[in-house]
Amino acid sequence: MAALGRLLTDADAPMRLRVAGVIVLLYAQPLTRIVQLTIDDVLHHGETTLLRLREPASPVPAPVTALLLAYIADRDNMNTATNQASRWLFPGRRAGRPARPDHLSALLSKIGIPAAAARGAAVRQQLLELPAPVVADAIGYHDKTTSRLLRENGGTWSRYAVGDHTRSPASWAPDPLADG
């Protein structure tokens, strides 16, 4: 996706917009959810970085990790006396409040990322790569919504069996004669 590549590399775009845009494009999250994230939702341990959008937290790819951690180290709106201790990932101008989603959306549009359209494209791309129930669980959508979007896009996961695939059926037993 060209927009994602541009957000990862365009040093002229404000870091806050680059990070917000990447979260929209990678995780198909609405701006109303993104502005509610705190720096505590970014879990970084050694080489692993996770973003807690829901449980379990989602892995963050290496190029995005670098951008996200650099942004956290130097967030906007932190120099005023009212925001110095803010935990919001996207602190707003008002003390104790996150950025407004409508304001963030307008700013993203100015750099060529229409948030609603980008979010829809991200969901549709994920549905081409993964079964609808998996996408629904990962991004917090209802599985009926992702199934509908999949059908609308002519997806091919219609025969995917929903459920716990980590357990073997009760009557199944491994073949002791099979070469492992």
PDB file of C-alpha atoms in Angstrom:
ATOM      1  CA  MET A   1       0.000   0.000   0.000  1.00  0.00           C
ATOM      2  CA  ALA A   2       1.609   3.239  -1.189  1.00  0.00           C
ATOM      3  CA  ALA A   3       0.041   5.388   1.532  1.00  0.00           C
ATOM      4  CA  LEU A   4       1.545   3.205   4.248  1.00  0.00           C
ATOM      5  CA  GLY A   5       5.000   3.413   2.679  1.00  0.00           C
ATOM      6  CA  ARG A   6       4.699   7.177   2.416  1.00  0.00           C
ATOM      7  CA  LEU A   7       3.678   7.501   6.070  1.00  0.00           C
ATOM      8  CA  LEU A   8       6.637   5.405   7.168  1.00  0.00           C
ATOM      9  CA  THR A   9       9.186   7.435   5.201  1.00  0.00           C
ATOM     10  CA  ASP A  10       7.890  11.000   4.740  1.00  0.00           C
ATOM     11  CA  ALA A  11       9.875  13.024   7.274  1.00  0.00           C
ATOM     12  CA  ASP A  12       8.082  16.197   6.125  1.00  0.00           C
ATOM     13  CA  ALA A  13       4.694  15.018   7.445  1.00  0.00           C
ATOM     14  CA  PRO A  14       4.082  15.609  11.155  1.00  0.00           C
ATOM     15  CA  MET A  15       5.023  12.530  13.206  1.00  0.00           C
ATOM     16  CA  ARG A  16       1.673  12.506  15.022  1.00  0.00           C
ATOM     17  CA  LEU A  17      -0.204  12.260  11.714  1.00  0.00           C
ATOM     18  CA  ARG A  18       2.143   9.602  10.404  1.00  0.00           C
ATOM     19  CA  VAL A  19       1.547   7.444  13.496  1.00  0.00           C
ATOM     20  CA  ALA A  20      -2.238   7.961  13.483  1.00  0.00           C
ATOM     21  CA  GLY A  21      -2.384   7.197   9.748  1.00  0.00           C
ATOM     22  CA  VAL A  22      -0.327   4.026  10.145  1.00  0.00           C
ATOM     23  CA  ILE A  23      -2.665   2.775  12.879  1.00  0.00           C
ATOM     24  CA  VAL A  24      -5.665   3.452  10.632  1.00  0.00           C
ATOM     25  CA  LEU A  25      -4.065   1.666   7.667  1.00  0.00           C
ATOM     26  CA  LEU A  26      -2.589  -1.325   9.499  1.00  0.00           C
ATOM     27  CA  TYR A  27      -5.211  -2.006  12.116  1.00  0.00           C
ATOM     28  CA  ALA A  28      -8.383  -0.552  10.507  1.00  0.00           C
ATOM     29  CA  GLN A  29      -9.223   1.327  13.680  1.00  0.00           C
ATOM     30  CA  PRO A  30     -11.604   4.301  13.758  1.00  0.00           C
ATOM     31  CA  LEU A  31     -10.141   7.607  14.900  1.00  0.00           C
ATOM     32  CA  THR A  32     -12.576   7.588  17.825  1.00  0.00           C
ATOM     33  CA  ARG A  33     -10.729   4.501  19.102  1.00  0.00           C
ATOM     34  CA  ILE A  34      -7.242   5.705  18.132  1.00  0.00           C
ATOM     35  CA  VAL A  35      -7.494   8.919  20.138  1.00  0.00           C
ATOM     36  CA  GLN A  36      -8.404   6.870  23.224  1.00  0.00           C
ATOM     37  CA  LEU A  37      -5.057   5.030  23.142  1.00  0.00           C
ATOM     38  CA  THR A  38      -2.523   5.843  25.818  1.00  0.00           C
ATOM     39  CA  ILE A  39       1.211   5.346  25.864  1.00  0.00           C
ATOM     40  CA  ASP A  40       0.475   2.407  28.185  1.00  0.00           C
ATOM     41  CA  ASP A  41      -1.223   0.679  25.232  1.00  0.00           C
ATOM     42  CA  VAL A  42       2.163   0.455  23.506  1.00  0.00           C
ATOM     43  CA  LEU A  43       3.916  -2.545  25.023  1.00  0.00           C
ATOM     44  CA  HIS A  44       7.621  -2.683  24.195  1.00  0.00           C
ATOM     45  CA  HIS A  45       9.853  -5.436  25.559  1.00  0.00           C
ATOM     46  CA  GLY A  46      13.203  -6.083  23.886  1.00  0.00           C
ATOM     47  CA  GLU A  47      12.602  -6.781  20.209  1.00  0.00           C
ATOM     48  CA  THR A  48       8.834  -7.124  20.592  1.00  0.00           C
ATOM     49  CA  THR A  49       6.346  -4.282  20.391  1.00  0.00           C
ATOM     50  CA  LEU A  50       2.608  -4.749  20.752  1.00  0.00           C
ATOM     51  CA  LEU A  51      -0.282  -2.313  20.446  1.00  0.00           C
ATOM     52  CA  ARG A  52      -3.176  -2.984  22.802  1.00  0.00           C
ATOM     53  CA  LEU A  53      -6.234  -2.255  20.692  1.00  0.00           C
ATOM     54  CA  ARG A  54      -8.039  -5.087  22.450  1.00  0.00           C
ATOM     55  CA  GLU A  55      -6.959  -8.384  24.036  1.00  0.00           C
ATOM     56  CA  PRO A  56      -4.691  -9.912  22.983  1.00  0.00           C
ATOM     57  CA  ALA A  57      -2.507  -6.990  21.921  1.00  0.00           C
ATOM     58  CA  SER A  58      -1.521  -6.822  18.246  1.00  0.00           C
ATOM     59  CA  PRO A  59       2.078  -7.136  17.063  1.00  0.00           C
ATOM     60  CA  VAL A  60       3.671  -4.028  15.601  1.00  0.00           C
ATOM     61  CA  PRO A  61       5.992  -4.539  12.590  1.00  0.00           C
ATOM     62  CA  ALA A  62       9.588  -3.298  12.971  1.00  0.00           C
ATOM     63  CA  PRO A  63       9.350  -0.194  10.723  1.00  0.00           C
ATOM     64  CA  VAL A  64       6.201   0.904  12.553  1.00  0.00           C
ATOM     65  CA  THR A  65       7.828   0.208  15.928  1.00  0.00           C
ATOM     66  CA  ALA A  66      10.642   2.635  15.143  1.00  0.00           C
ATOM     67  CA  LEU A  67       8.160   5.355  14.127  1.00  0.00           C
ATOM     68  CA  LEU A  68       5.876   4.728  17.110  1.00  0.00           C
ATOM     69  CA  LEU A  69       8.668   4.778  19.703  1.00  0.00           C
ATOM     70  CA  ALA A  70      10.216   7.916  18.197  1.00  0.00           C
ATOM     71  CA  TYR A  71       6.812   9.604  18.346  1.00  0.00           C
ATOM     72  CA  ILE A  72       6.212   8.594  21.979  1.00  0.00           C
ATOM     73  CA  ALA A  73       9.586  10.050  22.928  1.00  0.00           C
ATOM     74  CA  ASP A  74       8.615  13.425  21.400  1.00  0.00           C
ATOM     75  CA  ARG A  75       4.787  13.757  21.372  1.00  0.00           C
ATOM     76  CA  ASP A  76       3.050  16.987  20.375  1.00  0.00           C
ATOM     77  CA  ASN A  77       1.236  19.189  22.908  1.00  0.00           C
ATOM     78  CA  MET A  78       3.442  18.054  25.791  1.00  0.00           C
ATOM     79  CA  ASN A  79       5.229  21.330  26.551  1.00  0.00           C
ATOM     80  CA  THR A  80       2.327  23.171  28.105  1.00  0.00           C
ATOM     81  CA  ALA A  81       1.870  23.026  31.856  1.00  0.00           C
ATOM     82  CA  THR A  82      -1.508  21.337  31.394  1.00  0.00           C
ATOM     83  CA  ASN A  83      -0.212  18.354  29.379  1.00  0.00           C
ATOM     84  CA  GLN A  84       3.247  17.539  30.701  1.00  0.00           C
ATOM     85  CA  ALA A  85       2.126  14.323  32.400  1.00  0.00           C
ATOM     86  CA  SER A  86      -0.453  13.260  29.796  1.00  0.00           C
ATOM     87  CA  ARG A  87      -0.658   9.512  29.120  1.00  0.00           C
ATOM     88  CA  TRP A  88      -2.695   9.981  25.901  1.00  0.00           C
ATOM     89  CA  LEU A  89      -0.902   8.717  22.813  1.00  0.00           C
ATOM     90  CA  PHE A  90      -2.449  11.673  21.000  1.00  0.00           C
ATOM     91  CA  PRO A  91      -2.826  14.369  23.651  1.00  0.00           C
ATOM     92  CA  GLY A  92      -5.220  17.171  22.884  1.00  0.00           C
ATOM     93  CA  ARG A  93      -4.864  20.871  23.442  1.00  0.00           C
ATOM     94  CA  ARG A  94      -7.105  20.786  26.494  1.00  0.00           C
ATOM     95  CA  ALA A  95      -5.723  19.479  29.768  1.00  0.00           C
ATOM     96  CA  GLY A  96      -6.463  15.833  30.429  1.00  0.00           C
ATOM     97  CA  ARG A  97      -8.163  15.293  27.066  1.00  0.00           C
ATOM     98  CA  PRO A  98      -7.043  13.368  23.996  1.00  0.00           C
ATOM     99  CA  ALA A  99      -7.002  14.875  20.525  1.00  0.00           C
ATOM    100  CA  ARG A 100     -10.422  15.263  18.920  1.00  0.00           C
ATOM    101  CA  PRO A 101     -11.128  12.607  16.254  1.00  0.00           C
ATOM    102  CA  ASP A 102     -12.682  15.136  13.861  1.00  0.00           C
ATOM    103  CA  HIS A 103      -9.631  17.397  14.124  1.00  0.00           C
ATOM    104  CA  LEU A 104      -7.264  14.465  13.572  1.00  0.00           C
ATOM    105  CA  SER A 105      -9.355  13.336  10.590  1.00  0.00           C
ATOM    106  CA  ALA A 106      -9.131  16.800   8.998  1.00  0.00           C
ATOM    107  CA  LEU A 107      -5.358  16.862   9.486  1.00  0.00           C
ATOM    108  CA  LEU A 108      -4.965  13.371   8.003  1.00  0.00           C
ATOM    109  CA  SER A 109      -7.006  14.418   4.977  1.00  0.00           C
ATOM    110  CA  LYS A 110      -4.642  17.352   4.420  1.00  0.00           C
ATOM    111  CA  ILE A 111      -1.732  14.917   4.042  1.00  0.00           C
ATOM    112  CA  GLY A 112      -3.692  12.656   1.698  1.00  0.00           C
ATOM    113  CA  ILE A 113      -5.052  10.067   4.147  1.00  0.00           C
ATOM    114  CA  PRO A 114      -8.865  10.189   4.213  1.00  0.00           C
ATOM    115  CA  ALA A 115      -9.336   8.213   7.444  1.00  0.00           C
ATOM    116  CA  ALA A 116     -12.724   6.612   6.752  1.00  0.00           C
ATOM    117  CA  ALA A 117     -11.787   5.463   3.245  1.00  0.00           C
ATOM    118  CA  ALA A 118      -8.354   4.288   4.416  1.00  0.00           C
ATOM    119  CA  ARG A 119      -9.925   2.304   7.232  1.00  0.00           C
ATOM    120  CA  GLY A 120     -12.361   0.621   4.854  1.00  0.00           C
ATOM    121  CA  ALA A 121      -9.556  -0.236   2.445  1.00  0.00           C
ATOM    122  CA  ALA A 122      -7.515  -1.695   5.301  1.00  0.00           C
ATOM    123  CA  VAL A 123     -10.367  -3.967   6.398  1.00  0.00           C
ATOM    124  CA  ARG A 124     -10.969  -5.139   2.845  1.00  0.00           C
ATOM    125  CA  GLN A 125      -7.275  -5.891   2.339  1.00  0.00           C
ATOM    126  CA  GLN A 126      -7.151  -7.905   5.553  1.00  0.00           C
ATOM    127  CA  LEU A 127     -10.217  -9.873   4.443  1.00  0.00           C
ATOM    128  CA  LEU A 128      -8.395 -10.887   1.271  1.00  0.00           C
ATOM    129  CA  GLU A 129      -5.600 -12.342   3.377  1.00  0.00           C
ATOM    130  CA  LEU A 130      -7.406 -13.814   6.397  1.00  0.00           C
ATOM    131  CA  PRO A 131     -10.750 -15.421   7.234  1.00  0.00           C
ATOM    132  CA  ALA A 132     -13.491 -12.982   8.229  1.00  0.00           C
ATOM    133  CA  PRO A 133     -13.817 -14.309  11.817  1.00  0.00           C
ATOM    134  CA  VAL A 134     -10.076 -13.888  12.363  1.00  0.00           C
ATOM    135  CA  VAL A 135     -10.169 -10.307  11.065  1.00  0.00           C
ATOM    136  CA  ALA A 136     -13.257  -9.548  13.169  1.00  0.00           C
ATOM    137  CA  ASP A 137     -11.562 -10.778  16.331  1.00  0.00           C
ATOM    138  CA  ALA A 138      -8.279  -9.000  15.584  1.00  0.00           C
ATOM    139  CA  ILE A 139      -9.737  -5.551  14.913  1.00  0.00           C
ATOM    140  CA  GLY A 140     -12.808  -5.606  17.109  1.00  0.00           C
ATOM    141  CA  TYR A 141     -15.487  -5.884  14.441  1.00  0.00           C
ATOM    142  CA  HIS A 142     -18.549  -8.094  14.664  1.00  0.00           C
ATOM    143  CA  ASP A 143     -18.017 -11.257  12.606  1.00  0.00           C
ATOM    144  CA  LYS A 144     -21.252 -10.613  10.697  1.00  0.00           C
ATOM    145  CA  THR A 145     -19.824  -7.275   9.539  1.00  0.00           C
ATOM    146  CA  THR A 146     -16.596  -8.793   8.269  1.00  0.00           C
ATOM    147  CA  SER A 147     -18.494 -11.669   6.636  1.00  0.00           C
ATOM    148  CA  ARG A 148     -20.718  -9.153   4.828  1.00  0.00           C
ATOM    149  CA  LEU A 149     -17.697  -7.141   3.683  1.00  0.00           C
ATOM    150  CA  LEU A 150     -16.046 -10.338   2.499  1.00  0.00           C
ATOM    151  CA  ARG A 151     -19.101 -11.300   0.432  1.00  0.00           C
ATOM    152  CA  GLU A 152     -19.297  -7.791  -1.038  1.00  0.00           C
ATOM    153  CA  ASN A 153     -15.693  -8.079  -2.165  1.00  0.00           C
ATOM    154  CA  GLY A 154     -16.047 -11.588  -3.595  1.00  0.00           C
ATOM    155  CA  GLY A 155     -13.786 -13.128  -0.949  1.00  0.00           C
ATOM    156  CA  THR A 156     -12.953 -16.811  -0.892  1.00  0.00           C
ATOM    157  CA  TRP A 157     -13.009 -17.695   2.821  1.00  0.00           C
ATOM    158  CA  SER A 158     -16.608 -18.899   2.854  1.00  0.00           C
ATOM    159  CA  ARG A 159     -15.644 -22.443   3.812  1.00  0.00           C
ATOM    160  CA  TYR A 160     -13.545 -21.454   6.810  1.00  0.00           C
ATOM    161  CA  ALA A 161     -14.702 -23.256   9.943  1.00  0.00           C
ATOM    162  CA  VAL A 162     -15.111 -20.922  12.884  1.00  0.00           C
ATOM    163  CA  GLY A 163     -14.057 -22.206  16.285  1.00  0.00           C
ATOM    164  CA  ASP A 164     -11.100 -23.385  18.315  1.00  0.00           C
ATOM    165  CA  HIS A 165      -8.611 -24.968  15.923  1.00  0.00           C
ATOM    166  CA  THR A 166      -5.983 -25.619  18.577  1.00  0.00           C
ATOM    167  CA  ARG A 167      -7.685 -28.765  19.865  1.00  0.00           C
ATOM    168  CA  SER A 168      -8.085 -32.061  18.052  1.00  0.00           C
ATOM    169  CA  PRO A 169     -11.511 -33.621  17.638  1.00  0.00           C
ATOM    170  CA  ALA A 170     -12.301 -36.137  20.421  1.00  0.00           C
ATOM    171  CA  SER A 171     -12.355 -39.106  18.055  1.00  0.00           C
ATOM    172  CA  TRP A 172      -9.157 -38.186  16.250  1.00  0.00           C
ATOM    173  CA  ALA A 173      -5.915 -39.954  17.090  1.00  0.00           C
ATOM    174  CA  PRO A 174      -2.570 -39.714  15.337  1.00  0.00           C
ATOM    175  CA  ASP A 175      -1.601 -42.566  13.033  1.00  0.00           C
ATOM    176  CA  PRO A 176       1.212 -44.410  14.850  1.00  0.00           C
ATOM    177  CA  LEU A 177       2.498 -45.788  11.548  1.00  0.00           C
ATOM    178  CA  ALA A 178       2.787 -42.410   9.793  1.00  0.00           C
ATOM    179  CA  ASP A 179       6.223 -40.906   9.278  1.00  0.00           C
ATOM    180  CA  GLY A 180       6.271 -37.616  11.216  1.00  0.00           C
TER     181      GLY A 180
END
